[in-house]
Short mmCIF file of C-alpha atoms in Angstrom, two decimals:
data_model
loop_
_atom_site.label_atom_id
_atom_site.label_comp_id
_atom_site.label_asym_id
_atom_site.label_seq_id
_atom_site.Cartn_x
_atom_site.Cartn_y
_atom_site.Cartn_z
CA MET A 1 182.51 -205.70 -152.83
CA PRO A 2 179.44 -205.65 -150.55
CA GLU A 3 177.98 -209.15 -150.77
CA LYS A 4 174.39 -208.13 -150.09
CA ILE A 5 174.38 -205.48 -152.81
CA TRP A 6 176.04 -207.85 -155.26
CA LYS A 7 173.40 -210.53 -154.61
CA THR A 8 170.53 -208.05 -155.07
CA VAL A 9 172.01 -206.66 -158.29
CA ALA A 10 172.72 -210.13 -159.68
CA SER A 11 169.30 -211.53 -158.88
CA ALA A 12 167.55 -208.43 -160.30
CA MET A 13 169.57 -208.71 -163.51
CA ILE A 14 168.90 -212.46 -163.84
CA GLU A 15 165.21 -212.00 -163.22
CA GLU A 16 164.64 -208.97 -165.42
CA PHE A 17 166.95 -209.64 -168.34
CA GLU A 18 166.65 -213.43 -168.44
CA LEU A 19 170.38 -213.92 -167.89
CA GLU A 20 172.08 -217.04 -166.63
CA PRO A 21 173.46 -217.08 -163.07
CA GLY A 22 176.81 -218.17 -164.53
CA GLN A 23 177.04 -214.86 -166.40
CA MET A 24 176.97 -212.92 -163.15
CA VAL A 25 180.64 -212.21 -162.52
CA PRO A 26 182.00 -208.81 -161.47
CA GLU A 27 184.06 -208.38 -164.62
CA ALA A 28 181.15 -209.18 -167.00
CA ARG A 29 180.64 -206.25 -169.38
CA ILE A 30 177.01 -205.15 -169.50
CA LYS A 31 176.81 -204.72 -173.26
CA ASP A 32 179.54 -206.96 -174.70
CA ASP A 33 179.26 -209.96 -172.38
CA LEU A 34 175.67 -209.82 -171.15
CA GLY A 35 174.25 -208.61 -174.48
CA LEU A 36 172.23 -205.74 -173.06
CA ASP A 37 171.37 -203.02 -175.59
CA SER A 38 170.95 -199.31 -174.94
CA LEU A 39 167.25 -199.70 -174.16
CA ASP A 40 168.05 -202.48 -171.68
CA VAL A 41 170.48 -200.13 -169.94
CA VAL A 42 167.70 -197.54 -169.58
CA ASP A 43 165.45 -200.28 -168.18
CA MET A 44 168.27 -201.37 -165.87
CA VAL A 45 168.00 -198.02 -164.09
CA ILE A 46 164.34 -198.69 -163.27
CA VAL A 47 165.19 -202.25 -162.24
CA LEU A 48 167.88 -200.99 -159.84
CA GLU A 49 165.63 -198.24 -158.50
CA THR A 50 162.94 -200.83 -157.77
CA ALA A 51 165.39 -203.33 -156.27
CA PHE A 52 167.01 -200.78 -153.93
CA ASP A 53 164.01 -198.53 -153.46
CA PHE A 54 165.71 -195.27 -154.35
CA LYS A 55 165.70 -192.77 -157.17
CA ILE A 56 168.82 -192.48 -159.28
CA GLN A 57 169.45 -188.77 -159.73
CA ASP A 58 172.87 -188.82 -161.36
CA LYS A 59 171.90 -190.31 -164.73
CA ALA A 60 175.13 -189.02 -166.32
CA ALA A 61 177.17 -191.28 -164.04
CA LEU A 62 175.38 -194.28 -165.55
CA LYS A 63 177.25 -193.72 -168.80
CA LYS A 64 180.48 -194.68 -167.03
CA ILE A 65 179.11 -198.10 -166.10
CA ILE A 66 180.75 -200.82 -168.16
CA THR A 67 180.89 -203.90 -165.97
CA MET A 68 178.76 -205.52 -163.28
CA SER A 69 181.35 -204.42 -160.78
CA ASP A 70 180.74 -200.81 -161.89
CA VAL A 71 177.02 -201.30 -161.23
CA VAL A 72 177.71 -202.35 -157.65
CA ASP A 73 180.14 -199.44 -157.14
CA PHE A 74 177.50 -197.11 -158.52
CA ILE A 75 174.87 -198.46 -156.12
CA VAL A 76 177.25 -198.12 -153.17
CA ALA A 77 178.05 -194.52 -154.14
CA THR A 78 174.36 -193.68 -154.65
CA MET A 79 173.39 -195.16 -151.28
CA ALA A 80 176.20 -193.27 -149.56
CA ALA A 81 175.08 -190.02 -151.22
CA GLU A 82 171.50 -190.71 -150.13
CA LYS A 83 172.65 -191.23 -146.53
CA VAL A 84 174.60 -187.96 -146.56
CA GLU A 85 171.62 -186.16 -148.05
CA ALA A 86 169.28 -187.64 -145.46
CA ALA A 87 171.63 -186.69 -142.63
CA GLY A 88 172.07 -183.17 -143.98
CA GLY A 89 168.42 -182.63 -144.75
CA MET B 1 171.61 -244.05 -200.88
CA ALA B 2 167.99 -242.98 -201.45
CA LYS B 3 168.43 -240.38 -198.73
CA THR B 4 171.51 -238.93 -200.46
CA ILE B 5 169.72 -238.77 -203.81
CA SER B 6 166.76 -237.07 -202.16
CA LEU B 7 169.11 -234.54 -200.49
CA ILE B 8 170.87 -233.74 -203.78
CA ALA B 9 167.54 -233.40 -205.59
CA ALA B 10 166.21 -231.10 -202.87
CA ASN B 11 169.24 -228.84 -203.13
CA VAL B 12 169.25 -228.68 -206.91
CA TRP B 13 165.52 -227.94 -206.82
CA CYS B 14 165.49 -225.35 -204.00
CA TRP B 15 168.64 -223.47 -205.08
CA GLY B 16 167.63 -223.74 -208.74
CA TRP B 17 164.25 -222.17 -208.05
CA LEU B 18 165.82 -219.48 -205.90
CA ILE B 19 167.97 -218.46 -208.87
CA ILE B 20 165.07 -218.68 -211.35
CA VAL B 21 162.64 -216.72 -209.15
CA SER B 22 165.32 -214.12 -208.36
CA MET B 23 166.23 -213.66 -212.03
CA ALA B 24 162.57 -213.37 -212.99
CA THR B 25 162.10 -210.78 -210.24
CA LEU B 26 165.09 -208.88 -211.55
CA LEU B 27 163.46 -208.70 -214.99
CA VAL B 28 159.95 -207.91 -213.80
CA ALA B 29 160.90 -205.47 -211.00
CA PRO B 30 161.16 -202.29 -213.15
CA LEU B 31 157.70 -202.92 -214.63
CA TRP B 32 156.32 -203.81 -211.22
CA LEU B 33 157.62 -200.54 -209.77
CA LEU B 34 155.84 -198.62 -212.54
CA THR B 35 152.51 -199.93 -211.24
CA ALA B 36 152.87 -197.76 -208.13
CA LYS B 37 151.36 -194.64 -209.68
CA PRO B 38 148.24 -196.16 -211.27
CA ARG B 39 147.53 -198.04 -208.05
CA GLY B 40 148.01 -194.89 -205.99
CA TRP B 41 150.55 -196.65 -203.78
CA SER B 42 153.90 -195.49 -202.48
CA LEU B 43 157.04 -197.06 -203.92
CA ALA B 44 157.63 -198.70 -200.52
CA ARG B 45 154.20 -200.31 -200.59
CA VAL B 46 154.72 -201.69 -204.11
CA ILE B 47 158.08 -203.17 -203.13
CA ARG B 48 156.57 -204.78 -200.03
CA GLU B 49 153.82 -206.33 -202.15
CA GLY B 50 156.48 -207.51 -204.59
CA ALA B 51 158.57 -209.01 -201.80
CA TRP B 52 155.51 -210.84 -200.48
CA LEU B 53 154.80 -212.19 -203.98
CA TYR B 54 158.45 -213.23 -204.39
CA GLY B 55 158.21 -215.23 -201.18
CA TRP B 56 154.87 -216.73 -202.14
CA VAL B 57 156.10 -217.86 -205.57
CA TYR B 58 159.33 -219.28 -204.15
CA LEU B 59 157.53 -221.24 -201.42
CA ALA B 60 155.13 -222.61 -204.04
CA CYS B 61 158.05 -223.70 -206.24
CA ILE B 62 159.89 -225.56 -203.49
CA ARG B 63 156.77 -227.27 -202.17
CA PRO B 64 157.80 -230.72 -203.45
CA PHE B 65 160.64 -230.65 -200.88
CA VAL B 66 159.68 -227.98 -198.35
CA ARG B 67 156.09 -227.99 -197.19
CA VAL B 68 154.70 -225.22 -195.03
CA GLU B 69 151.83 -225.70 -192.61
CA VAL B 70 150.21 -222.41 -191.59
CA VAL B 71 147.99 -221.78 -188.59
CA ASN B 72 145.79 -218.62 -188.70
CA PRO B 73 146.96 -217.15 -192.05
CA HIS B 74 144.22 -214.46 -191.96
CA LEU B 75 144.87 -213.29 -188.42
CA VAL B 76 147.35 -210.46 -189.10
CA LYS B 77 145.24 -209.02 -191.92
CA GLU B 78 142.15 -209.10 -189.70
CA HIS B 79 143.85 -207.19 -186.86
CA SER B 80 146.15 -204.98 -188.92
CA PRO B 81 148.08 -202.87 -188.04
CA VAL B 82 149.91 -205.03 -185.54
CA ILE B 83 153.45 -205.73 -184.43
CA MET B 84 154.58 -209.18 -185.52
CA ALA B 85 157.22 -210.72 -183.27
CA GLY B 86 158.88 -213.82 -184.66
CA ASN B 87 161.48 -216.32 -183.58
CA HIS B 88 164.36 -216.48 -186.02
CA GLN B 89 166.03 -219.70 -187.16
CA SER B 90 166.72 -219.39 -190.88
CA TRP B 91 166.74 -216.92 -193.76
CA LEU B 92 163.61 -218.71 -194.95
CA ASP B 93 161.70 -217.16 -192.04
CA LEU B 94 161.21 -213.89 -193.93
CA MET B 95 159.78 -215.71 -196.94
CA LEU B 96 157.42 -217.60 -194.64
CA LEU B 97 155.56 -214.34 -194.04
CA ALA B 98 154.14 -214.84 -197.53
CA THR B 99 151.97 -217.61 -196.10
CA GLN B 100 149.77 -215.03 -194.36
CA LYS B 101 147.54 -212.49 -196.07
CA GLU B 102 148.91 -209.12 -194.91
CA ARG B 103 151.37 -207.88 -197.54
CA ASN B 104 152.05 -204.41 -196.23
CA PHE B 105 154.60 -204.76 -193.47
CA CYS B 106 157.95 -203.19 -192.79
CA ILE B 107 160.83 -204.95 -191.11
CA LEU B 108 162.62 -203.64 -188.05
CA VAL B 109 166.27 -204.68 -188.26
CA GLY B 110 169.35 -204.01 -186.12
CA THR B 111 172.08 -203.86 -188.71
CA TRP B 112 171.07 -203.86 -192.34
CA PRO B 113 171.30 -207.56 -193.35
CA PHE B 114 170.92 -207.13 -197.12
CA LYS B 115 174.11 -205.12 -197.81
CA ARG B 116 175.68 -207.76 -200.01
CA LEU B 117 172.59 -208.55 -202.05
CA PHE B 118 173.12 -207.13 -205.52
CA PHE B 119 170.09 -205.15 -206.72
CA PHE B 120 167.79 -206.62 -204.05
CA GLY B 121 169.63 -204.87 -201.20
CA PRO B 122 168.91 -201.32 -202.43
CA LEU B 123 165.43 -202.41 -203.52
CA ILE B 124 164.58 -203.71 -200.06
CA LYS B 125 165.92 -200.47 -198.61
CA LEU B 126 163.46 -198.52 -200.75
CA ALA B 127 160.69 -200.48 -199.00
CA ARG B 128 161.31 -198.18 -196.01
CA ASN B 129 162.23 -200.91 -193.59
CA VAL B 130 163.56 -199.49 -190.34
CA THR B 131 167.18 -199.91 -189.24
CA THR B 132 167.81 -199.45 -185.54
CA GLU B 133 171.59 -199.58 -185.17
CA GLY B 134 172.99 -196.17 -184.33
CA VAL B 135 169.55 -194.58 -184.66
CA ALA B 136 168.02 -192.67 -181.74
CA ALA B 137 164.98 -194.27 -180.14
CA ASP B 138 162.83 -191.22 -180.98
CA GLU B 139 163.73 -191.49 -184.64
CA ILE B 140 162.90 -195.23 -184.73
CA LEU B 141 159.57 -194.48 -183.12
CA ARG B 142 158.91 -191.67 -185.62
CA GLN B 143 159.69 -193.91 -188.60
CA CYS B 144 157.54 -196.76 -187.29
CA HIS B 145 154.71 -194.35 -186.49
CA ARG B 146 154.87 -193.07 -190.07
CA GLU B 147 154.62 -196.61 -191.47
CA VAL B 148 151.79 -197.61 -189.15
CA ALA B 149 149.90 -194.46 -190.18
CA THR B 150 149.96 -195.76 -193.76
CA GLY B 151 148.40 -199.03 -192.56
CA ALA B 152 151.59 -201.07 -192.42
CA CYS B 153 152.35 -203.73 -189.83
CA ILE B 154 155.79 -203.98 -188.27
CA LEU B 155 157.79 -207.18 -188.17
CA GLY B 156 160.69 -207.74 -185.81
CA TYR B 157 162.75 -210.57 -184.41
CA PRO B 158 163.22 -209.84 -180.71
CA GLU B 159 166.07 -212.36 -180.41
CA GLY B 160 168.04 -210.03 -182.69
CA THR B 161 169.66 -212.80 -184.68
CA ARG B 162 169.06 -216.30 -185.99
CA SER B 163 169.35 -219.10 -183.49
CA PHE B 164 172.15 -221.60 -184.16
CA ASP B 165 170.66 -224.50 -182.22
CA GLY B 166 166.95 -223.71 -182.45
CA SER B 167 166.70 -222.65 -178.82
CA LEU B 168 164.86 -219.42 -178.08
CA GLY B 169 167.32 -216.63 -177.29
CA ARG B 170 166.95 -213.73 -174.90
CA PHE B 171 164.42 -211.17 -176.10
CA HIS B 172 165.48 -207.57 -176.64
CA SER B 173 162.63 -205.36 -175.57
CA GLY B 174 162.79 -202.64 -178.26
CA LEU B 175 160.01 -204.18 -180.34
CA PHE B 176 157.74 -204.33 -177.29
CA LYS B 177 158.57 -200.77 -176.32
CA LEU B 178 157.36 -199.82 -179.81
CA ALA B 179 154.17 -201.81 -179.31
CA VAL B 180 153.47 -199.98 -176.05
CA GLU B 181 154.34 -196.55 -177.46
CA LEU B 182 152.30 -197.07 -180.63
CA ASN B 183 149.53 -198.84 -178.72
CA LEU B 184 149.56 -201.79 -181.13
CA PRO B 185 148.85 -205.44 -180.33
CA VAL B 186 151.62 -207.98 -180.66
CA VAL B 187 151.11 -211.10 -182.77
CA PRO B 188 153.60 -213.85 -181.92
CA VAL B 189 154.79 -215.52 -185.13
CA ILE B 190 156.05 -218.92 -184.10
CA VAL B 191 158.18 -220.76 -186.62
CA LYS B 192 158.98 -224.41 -186.03
CA ASN B 193 161.49 -226.42 -187.94
CA SER B 194 162.86 -223.87 -190.45
CA ARG B 195 166.29 -224.46 -188.90
CA ARG B 196 166.05 -228.11 -189.88
CA ILE B 197 165.35 -227.15 -193.48
CA ILE B 198 168.25 -224.71 -193.76
CA SER B 199 170.09 -223.53 -190.66
CA LYS B 200 172.20 -220.47 -189.97
CA GLY B 201 175.52 -220.71 -191.79
CA SER B 202 174.47 -223.77 -193.81
CA LEU B 203 174.00 -224.00 -197.57
CA ILE B 204 172.29 -227.39 -197.46
CA PHE B 205 168.54 -227.69 -197.83
CA ARG B 206 166.98 -230.64 -196.08
CA PRO B 207 163.53 -231.76 -197.21
CA GLY B 208 160.82 -231.43 -194.58
CA CYS B 209 157.91 -229.47 -193.22
CA ILE B 210 157.89 -226.06 -191.55
CA LYS B 211 155.08 -224.98 -189.29
CA ILE B 212 154.25 -221.31 -188.85
CA ILE B 213 151.70 -220.24 -186.26
CA PHE B 214 150.19 -216.76 -186.04
CA GLU B 215 149.02 -216.57 -182.43
CA PRO B 216 146.12 -214.38 -181.30
CA PRO B 217 147.17 -210.76 -180.69
CA ILE B 218 148.28 -209.65 -177.23
CA GLY B 219 147.20 -206.16 -176.18
CA SER B 220 150.22 -203.98 -175.53
CA GLN B 221 148.46 -202.10 -172.71
CA MET B 222 147.93 -205.32 -170.75
CA PHE B 223 150.90 -204.52 -168.53
CA ALA B 224 150.38 -200.76 -168.19
CA GLY B 225 150.46 -201.08 -164.38
CA GLU B 226 153.88 -202.76 -164.30
CA PRO B 227 157.06 -200.80 -163.45
CA ILE B 228 158.40 -201.43 -166.98
CA PRO B 229 155.39 -202.34 -169.15
CA HIS B 230 157.34 -203.26 -172.29
CA ARG B 231 159.58 -205.65 -170.34
CA ALA B 232 156.54 -207.33 -168.81
CA LEU B 233 155.04 -207.62 -172.30
CA SER B 234 158.31 -209.02 -173.66
CA LYS B 235 158.44 -211.67 -170.92
CA TYR B 236 154.82 -212.63 -171.49
CA VAL B 237 155.31 -213.01 -175.25
CA ARG B 238 158.49 -215.02 -174.69
CA GLN B 239 156.56 -217.38 -172.42
CA ARG B 240 154.04 -217.88 -175.23
CA PHE B 241 156.90 -218.81 -177.56
CA LEU B 242 158.43 -221.19 -175.05
CA LYS B 243 155.10 -222.89 -174.51
CA ALA B 244 154.46 -223.27 -178.24
CA LEU B 245 157.99 -224.41 -179.04
CA THR B 246 158.00 -227.20 -176.46
CA ILE B 247 155.44 -229.07 -178.57
CA ALA B 248 157.32 -231.55 -180.76
CA PRO B 249 158.08 -230.11 -184.22
CA PRO B 250 156.59 -231.82 -187.28
CA GLN B 251 158.74 -234.46 -188.96
#
């Protein structure tokens, strides 16, 4: 797992959703363990967009996110897609 | 020994009055509901008024053991309609709303908490309180908008549940999203000490004093420039709670 991305995600989540640093483990489930509700998940998209300075296009993919580890994987995939798009365009 | 006697007396008194006031309500409720038409009120409005009165009578009855100190009881009525955001420590918190003057408010709840209450459960449901679990955000907004249009305030507990240890839990931002969408100010309703009177999961009343503070309203458009305005509002309101709750509770 990319350390830099993990740190950015974790600190954004702690800051925005008033979570404890101890809760930030890769296997933590967003809803069940961190207590985020559906509105929080919508807000999480904006938080991630702000933290990584990109626009999340594939909103449907967000529904597959269950754990913190999934969030990081999603960010990695989105950044890779952005790079490909930038190179192609 | 004196402490034990006082504790027993408090419990006999507080539970006894809860039964008496509830039974009286049960008897009077049908007649009370009939007053809706002559007053030109909706059934929901009459039930809300009745619920307020129920709380007021009960708090008056238990006053020998449970005193309530209120700060700014007229504030909500003066600024109505508003969104009231309260911290939640005890089932008494709902009754404490009878210490302020606005009687027309609907409650925003996650899961319906009154399922097991014989008679009162369905009655409270008729008061058009808004349940959020499994309901689309647009529908919640529509229902709240409808209630606000009739002049009602909205009450919610952003922690989502009662606190076990009295600490302030994480705030869910749904209530603040509503405030922003409906362009309504938020009134923080800070309750101190209700957990010490009767805490979550406990059946024991402890004599004492509760303090309830209605803080000046916070404009919901204050954070319009923020990336997520309702989250900024939620954080700001939570800070107000934290600041107020750090002051030592009354003994």
